Structure formats: structure tokens, C-alpha cells
mmCIF file of C-alpha atoms in Angstrom:
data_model
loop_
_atom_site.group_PDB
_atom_site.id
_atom_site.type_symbol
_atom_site.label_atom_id
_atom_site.label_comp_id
_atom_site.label_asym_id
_atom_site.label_seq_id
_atom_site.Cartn_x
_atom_site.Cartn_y
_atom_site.Cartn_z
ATOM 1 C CA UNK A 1 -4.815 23.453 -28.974
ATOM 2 C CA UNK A 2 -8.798 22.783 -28.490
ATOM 3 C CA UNK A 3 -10.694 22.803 -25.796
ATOM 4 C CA UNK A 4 -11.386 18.850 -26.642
ATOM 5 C CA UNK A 5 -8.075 18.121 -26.751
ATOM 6 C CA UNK A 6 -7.177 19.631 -23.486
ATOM 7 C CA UNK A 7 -9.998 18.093 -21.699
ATOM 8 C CA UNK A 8 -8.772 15.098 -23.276
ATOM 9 C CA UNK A 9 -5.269 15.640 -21.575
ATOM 10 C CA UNK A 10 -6.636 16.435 -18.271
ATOM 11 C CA UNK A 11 -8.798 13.097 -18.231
ATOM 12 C CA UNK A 12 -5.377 11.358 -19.287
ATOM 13 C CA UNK A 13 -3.708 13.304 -16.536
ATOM 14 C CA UNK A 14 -5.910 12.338 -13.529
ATOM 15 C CA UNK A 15 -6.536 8.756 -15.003
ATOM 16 C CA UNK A 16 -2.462 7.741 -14.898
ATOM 17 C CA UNK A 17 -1.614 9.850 -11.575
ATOM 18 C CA UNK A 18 -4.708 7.463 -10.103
ATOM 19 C CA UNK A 19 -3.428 4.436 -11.948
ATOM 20 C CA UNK A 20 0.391 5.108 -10.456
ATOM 21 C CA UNK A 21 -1.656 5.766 -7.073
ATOM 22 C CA UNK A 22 -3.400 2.540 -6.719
ATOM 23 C CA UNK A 23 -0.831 0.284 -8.152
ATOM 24 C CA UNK A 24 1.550 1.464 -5.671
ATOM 25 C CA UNK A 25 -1.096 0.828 -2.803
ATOM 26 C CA UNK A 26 -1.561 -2.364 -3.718
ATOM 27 C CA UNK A 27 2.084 -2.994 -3.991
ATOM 28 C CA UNK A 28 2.459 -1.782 -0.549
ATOM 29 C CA UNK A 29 -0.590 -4.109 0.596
ATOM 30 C CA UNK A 30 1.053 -6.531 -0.613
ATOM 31 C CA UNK A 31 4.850 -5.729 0.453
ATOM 32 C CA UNK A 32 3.875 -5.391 4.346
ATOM 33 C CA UNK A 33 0.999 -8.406 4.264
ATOM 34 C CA UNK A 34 4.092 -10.773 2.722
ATOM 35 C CA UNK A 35 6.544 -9.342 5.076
ATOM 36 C CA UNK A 36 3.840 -9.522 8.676
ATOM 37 C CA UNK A 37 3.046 -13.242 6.999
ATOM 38 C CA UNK A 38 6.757 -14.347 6.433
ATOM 39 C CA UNK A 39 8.408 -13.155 9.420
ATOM 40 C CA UNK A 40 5.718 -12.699 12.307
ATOM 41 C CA UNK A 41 3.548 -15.698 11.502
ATOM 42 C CA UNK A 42 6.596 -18.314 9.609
ATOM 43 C CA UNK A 43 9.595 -17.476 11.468
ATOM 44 C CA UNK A 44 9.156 -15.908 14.707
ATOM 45 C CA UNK A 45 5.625 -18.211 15.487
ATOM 46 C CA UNK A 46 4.430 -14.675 16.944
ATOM 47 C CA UNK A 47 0.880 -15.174 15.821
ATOM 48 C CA UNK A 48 -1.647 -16.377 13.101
ATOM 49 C CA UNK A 49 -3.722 -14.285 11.212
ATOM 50 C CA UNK A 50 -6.680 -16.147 13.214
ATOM 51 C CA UNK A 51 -5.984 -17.165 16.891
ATOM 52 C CA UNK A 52 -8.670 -17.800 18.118
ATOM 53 C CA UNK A 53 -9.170 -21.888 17.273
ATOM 54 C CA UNK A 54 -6.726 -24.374 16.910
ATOM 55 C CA UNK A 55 -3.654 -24.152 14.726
ATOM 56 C CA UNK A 56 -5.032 -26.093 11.844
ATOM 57 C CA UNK A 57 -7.193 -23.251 11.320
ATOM 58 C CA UNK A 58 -4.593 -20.707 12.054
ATOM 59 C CA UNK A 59 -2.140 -21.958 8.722
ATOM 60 C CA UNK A 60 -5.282 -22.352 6.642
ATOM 61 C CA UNK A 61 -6.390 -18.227 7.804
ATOM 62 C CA UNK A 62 -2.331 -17.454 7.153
ATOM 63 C CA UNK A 63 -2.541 -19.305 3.924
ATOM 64 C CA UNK A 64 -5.472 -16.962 2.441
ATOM 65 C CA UNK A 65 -3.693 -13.774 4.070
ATOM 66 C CA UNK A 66 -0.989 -15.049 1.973
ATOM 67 C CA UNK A 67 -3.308 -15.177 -1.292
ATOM 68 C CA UNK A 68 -4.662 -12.117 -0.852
ATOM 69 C CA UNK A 69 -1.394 -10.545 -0.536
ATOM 70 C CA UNK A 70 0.399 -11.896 -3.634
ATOM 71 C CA UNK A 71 -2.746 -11.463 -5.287
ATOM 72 C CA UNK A 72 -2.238 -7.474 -4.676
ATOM 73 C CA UNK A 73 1.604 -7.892 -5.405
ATOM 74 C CA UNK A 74 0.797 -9.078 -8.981
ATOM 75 C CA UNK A 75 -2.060 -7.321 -9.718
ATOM 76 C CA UNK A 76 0.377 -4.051 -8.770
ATOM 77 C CA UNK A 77 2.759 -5.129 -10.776
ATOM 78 C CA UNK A 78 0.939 -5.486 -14.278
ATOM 79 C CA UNK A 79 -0.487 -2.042 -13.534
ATOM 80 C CA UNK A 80 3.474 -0.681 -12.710
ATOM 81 C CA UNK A 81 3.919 -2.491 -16.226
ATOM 82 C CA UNK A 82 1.208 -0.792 -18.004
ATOM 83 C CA UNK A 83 2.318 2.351 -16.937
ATOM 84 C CA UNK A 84 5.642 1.897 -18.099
ATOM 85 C CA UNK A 85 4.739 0.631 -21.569
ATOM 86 C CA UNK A 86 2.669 3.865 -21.312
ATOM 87 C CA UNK A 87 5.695 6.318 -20.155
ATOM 88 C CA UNK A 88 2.886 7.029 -17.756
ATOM 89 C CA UNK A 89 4.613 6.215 -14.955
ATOM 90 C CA UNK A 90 5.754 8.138 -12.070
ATOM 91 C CA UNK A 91 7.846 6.739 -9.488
ATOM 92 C CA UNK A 92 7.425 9.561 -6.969
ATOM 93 C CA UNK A 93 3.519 9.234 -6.723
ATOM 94 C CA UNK A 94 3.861 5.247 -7.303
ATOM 95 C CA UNK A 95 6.239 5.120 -4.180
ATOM 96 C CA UNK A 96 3.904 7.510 -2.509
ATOM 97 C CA UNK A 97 1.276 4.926 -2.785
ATOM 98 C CA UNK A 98 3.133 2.068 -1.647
ATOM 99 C CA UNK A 99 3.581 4.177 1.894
ATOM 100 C CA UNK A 100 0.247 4.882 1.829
ATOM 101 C CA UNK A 101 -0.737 1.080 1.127
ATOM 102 C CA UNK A 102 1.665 -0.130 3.674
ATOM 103 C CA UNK A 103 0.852 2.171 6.009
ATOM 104 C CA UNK A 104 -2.725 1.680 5.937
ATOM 105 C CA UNK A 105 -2.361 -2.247 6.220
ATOM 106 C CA UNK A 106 -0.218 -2.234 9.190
ATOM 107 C CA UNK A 107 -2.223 0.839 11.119
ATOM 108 C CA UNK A 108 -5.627 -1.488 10.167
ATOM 109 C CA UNK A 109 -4.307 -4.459 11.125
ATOM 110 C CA UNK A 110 -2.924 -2.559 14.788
ATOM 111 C CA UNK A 111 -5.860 -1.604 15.270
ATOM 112 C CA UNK A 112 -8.584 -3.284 13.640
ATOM 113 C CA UNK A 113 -7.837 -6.638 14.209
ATOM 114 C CA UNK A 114 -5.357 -6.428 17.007
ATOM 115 C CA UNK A 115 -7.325 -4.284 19.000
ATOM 116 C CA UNK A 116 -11.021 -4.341 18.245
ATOM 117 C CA UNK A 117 -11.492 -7.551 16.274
ATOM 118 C CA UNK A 118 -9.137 -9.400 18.551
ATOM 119 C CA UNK A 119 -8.050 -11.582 16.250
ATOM 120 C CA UNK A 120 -4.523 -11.950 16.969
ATOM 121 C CA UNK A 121 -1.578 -10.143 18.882
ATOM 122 C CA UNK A 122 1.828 -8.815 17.675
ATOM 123 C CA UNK A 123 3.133 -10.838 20.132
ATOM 124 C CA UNK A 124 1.841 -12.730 23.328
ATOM 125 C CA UNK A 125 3.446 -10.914 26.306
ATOM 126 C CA UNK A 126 2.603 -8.959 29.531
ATOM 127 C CA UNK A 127 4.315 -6.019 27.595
ATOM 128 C CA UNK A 128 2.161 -6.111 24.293
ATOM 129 C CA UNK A 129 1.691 -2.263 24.596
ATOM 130 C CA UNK A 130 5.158 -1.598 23.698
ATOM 131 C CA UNK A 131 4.295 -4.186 20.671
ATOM 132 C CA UNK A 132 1.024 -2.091 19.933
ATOM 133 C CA UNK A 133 2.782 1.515 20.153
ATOM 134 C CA UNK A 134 5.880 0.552 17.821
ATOM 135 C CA UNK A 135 3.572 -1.550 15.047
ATOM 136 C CA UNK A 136 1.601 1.603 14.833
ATOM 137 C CA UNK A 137 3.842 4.794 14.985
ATOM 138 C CA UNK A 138 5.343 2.755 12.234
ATOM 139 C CA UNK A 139 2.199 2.800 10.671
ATOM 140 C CA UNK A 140 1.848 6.728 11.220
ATOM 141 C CA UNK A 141 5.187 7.674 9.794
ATOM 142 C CA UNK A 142 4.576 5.825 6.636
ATOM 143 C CA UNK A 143 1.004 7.131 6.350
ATOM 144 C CA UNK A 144 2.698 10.556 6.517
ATOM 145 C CA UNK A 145 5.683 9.552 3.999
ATOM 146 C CA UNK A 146 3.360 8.798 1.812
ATOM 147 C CA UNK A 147 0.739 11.945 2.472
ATOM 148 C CA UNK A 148 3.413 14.039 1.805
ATOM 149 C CA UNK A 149 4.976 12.021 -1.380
ATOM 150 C CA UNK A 150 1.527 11.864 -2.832
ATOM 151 C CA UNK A 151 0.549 15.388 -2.706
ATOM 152 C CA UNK A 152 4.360 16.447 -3.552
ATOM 153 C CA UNK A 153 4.004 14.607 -6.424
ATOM 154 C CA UNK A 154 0.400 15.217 -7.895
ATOM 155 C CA UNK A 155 2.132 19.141 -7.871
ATOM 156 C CA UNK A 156 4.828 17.988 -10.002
ATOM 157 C CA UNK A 157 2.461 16.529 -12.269
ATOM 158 C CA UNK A 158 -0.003 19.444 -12.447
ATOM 159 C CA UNK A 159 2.915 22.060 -13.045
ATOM 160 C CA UNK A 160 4.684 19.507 -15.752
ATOM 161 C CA UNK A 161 0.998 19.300 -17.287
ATOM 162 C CA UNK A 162 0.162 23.389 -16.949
ATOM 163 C CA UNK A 163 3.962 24.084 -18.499
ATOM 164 C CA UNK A 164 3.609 21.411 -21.183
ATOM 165 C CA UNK A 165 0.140 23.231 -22.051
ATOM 166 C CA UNK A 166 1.390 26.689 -21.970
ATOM 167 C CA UNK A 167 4.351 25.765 -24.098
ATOM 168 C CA UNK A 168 2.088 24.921 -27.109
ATOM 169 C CA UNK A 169 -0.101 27.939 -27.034
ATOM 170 C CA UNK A 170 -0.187 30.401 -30.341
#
């Protein structure tokens, strides 16, 4: 094999373990903005994304949380696609990504907007620190989960790609 080639393969290599990477952060954007907006802010009436006006304004701030988050979703999901029509796709890095996109969102949005932006609380109670330390040790354990799924994984792929390599040498 040439030296083009393999440079070639390497490019391919980092291009689909970044393209399984981001698609499954987005997914996970998506996953934990849909599941804050449909159960904190549509059936428990914790919070709007934006409490600090009336509630007209708070449904039309949920609304375009809403957007943005299905607009993640589906732009995930046609790169998930792509990769499969590729047989680029690996699940272990993709998953990876979607702790590392949901815990990203929900350790941003703890602290971020709960804390420094002040946009909204969990929930409004005397107790919100209980609230505050549960939404983000959440938030840490998936980071981690998905720390330790990402880097697992781009090994797998590196020692797949090296043994695939060293399998075709003359």
C-alpha cells in the first residue's frame, strides 16, 4: 500500500470517528433539550426557558428551545444515516457523543443559565440547592460516560485501523 493511500485512510479515519462524534452530540442536545422542554416546562409547569417576563413570553422562549432542539435531533439523525449508508458508523463513539452532548446541555444549562444568567430555576422552592446539586451530578456522570466511551472507542478504531493496515503489508 502507498503512502497516498494510507494518508488517504487516515483522513477517512479521523473524518467518520468526528462525523459519529458530532452526530451523537447533537443527538444528545437534542434528546435532553426535548426531554427538560417536555417534562419540566409542559408537564410539571416547573419553569420556562425565560422567566423573567410574563408567560406569553415564556411559551414563545420554550417554543424556540423547542426548535432548536428538534432542529439538532434531525440534523443528528441524517448524519447517523450517512454514516450508516457509509458502514462508517460506530455506535460506541456515536453513543459516546450523545453523553457528551447531553451532558454538556444539562451541566450548561445548571449552570449557565440557572445560576449565572438567571434565567430560570429547576424548580421554585426554598430547597432549590438540592434541585441544583442533582441536575448537575447528573450532568457530571454523563460527561464522564461519555469521556470514557469516547476515548474507549477512538482506541478501538485506531487498533481496527493499525491491524487492518498491517494485515495488507508485503
Amino acid at each position: 500500500m502507498n503512502t497516498a493511500n494510507l494518508i488517504q485512510k487516515d483522513s477517512d479515519l479521523t473524518s467518520y470517528a468526528n462525523r459519529n462524534l458530532w452526530s451523537g452530540i447533537l443527538f444528545g442536545l437534542g434528546l435532553v433539550g426535548f426531554i427538560d422542554e417536555t417534562v419540566f416546562h409542559q408537564l410539571l409547569h416547573w419553569h420556562h426557558f425565560y422567566d423573567k417576563s410574563t408567560t406569553q413570553i415564556g411559551l414563545i422562549s420554550d417554543g424556540l428551545f423547542h426548535s432548536f432542539s428538534w432542529f439538532a435531533t434531525i440534523g443528528s439523525l441524517f448524519m447517523f444515516a450517512d454514516l450508516r449508508r457509509r458502514k462508517a458508523l460506530h455506535l460506541k463513539r456515536w453513543i459516546g457523543g450523545v453523553f457528551l452532548g447531553s451532558g454538556s446541555f444539562q451541566l450548561y444549562d445548571g449552570t449557565v443559565q440557572h445560576k449565572i444568567m438567571r434565567l430560570h430555576q429547576i424548580r421554585y422552592t426554598p430547597k432549590v440547592i438540592i434541585y441544583d446539586m442533582v441536575w448537575n451530578i447528573g450532568a457530571s456522570i454523563m460527561l464522564l460516560v461519555g469521556i470514557v466511551l469516547t476515548l474507549h472507542s477512538w482506541k478501538e478504531l485506531r487498533d481496527e485501523h493499525l491491524g487492518r493496515d498491517a494485515s495488507h503489508v508485503e
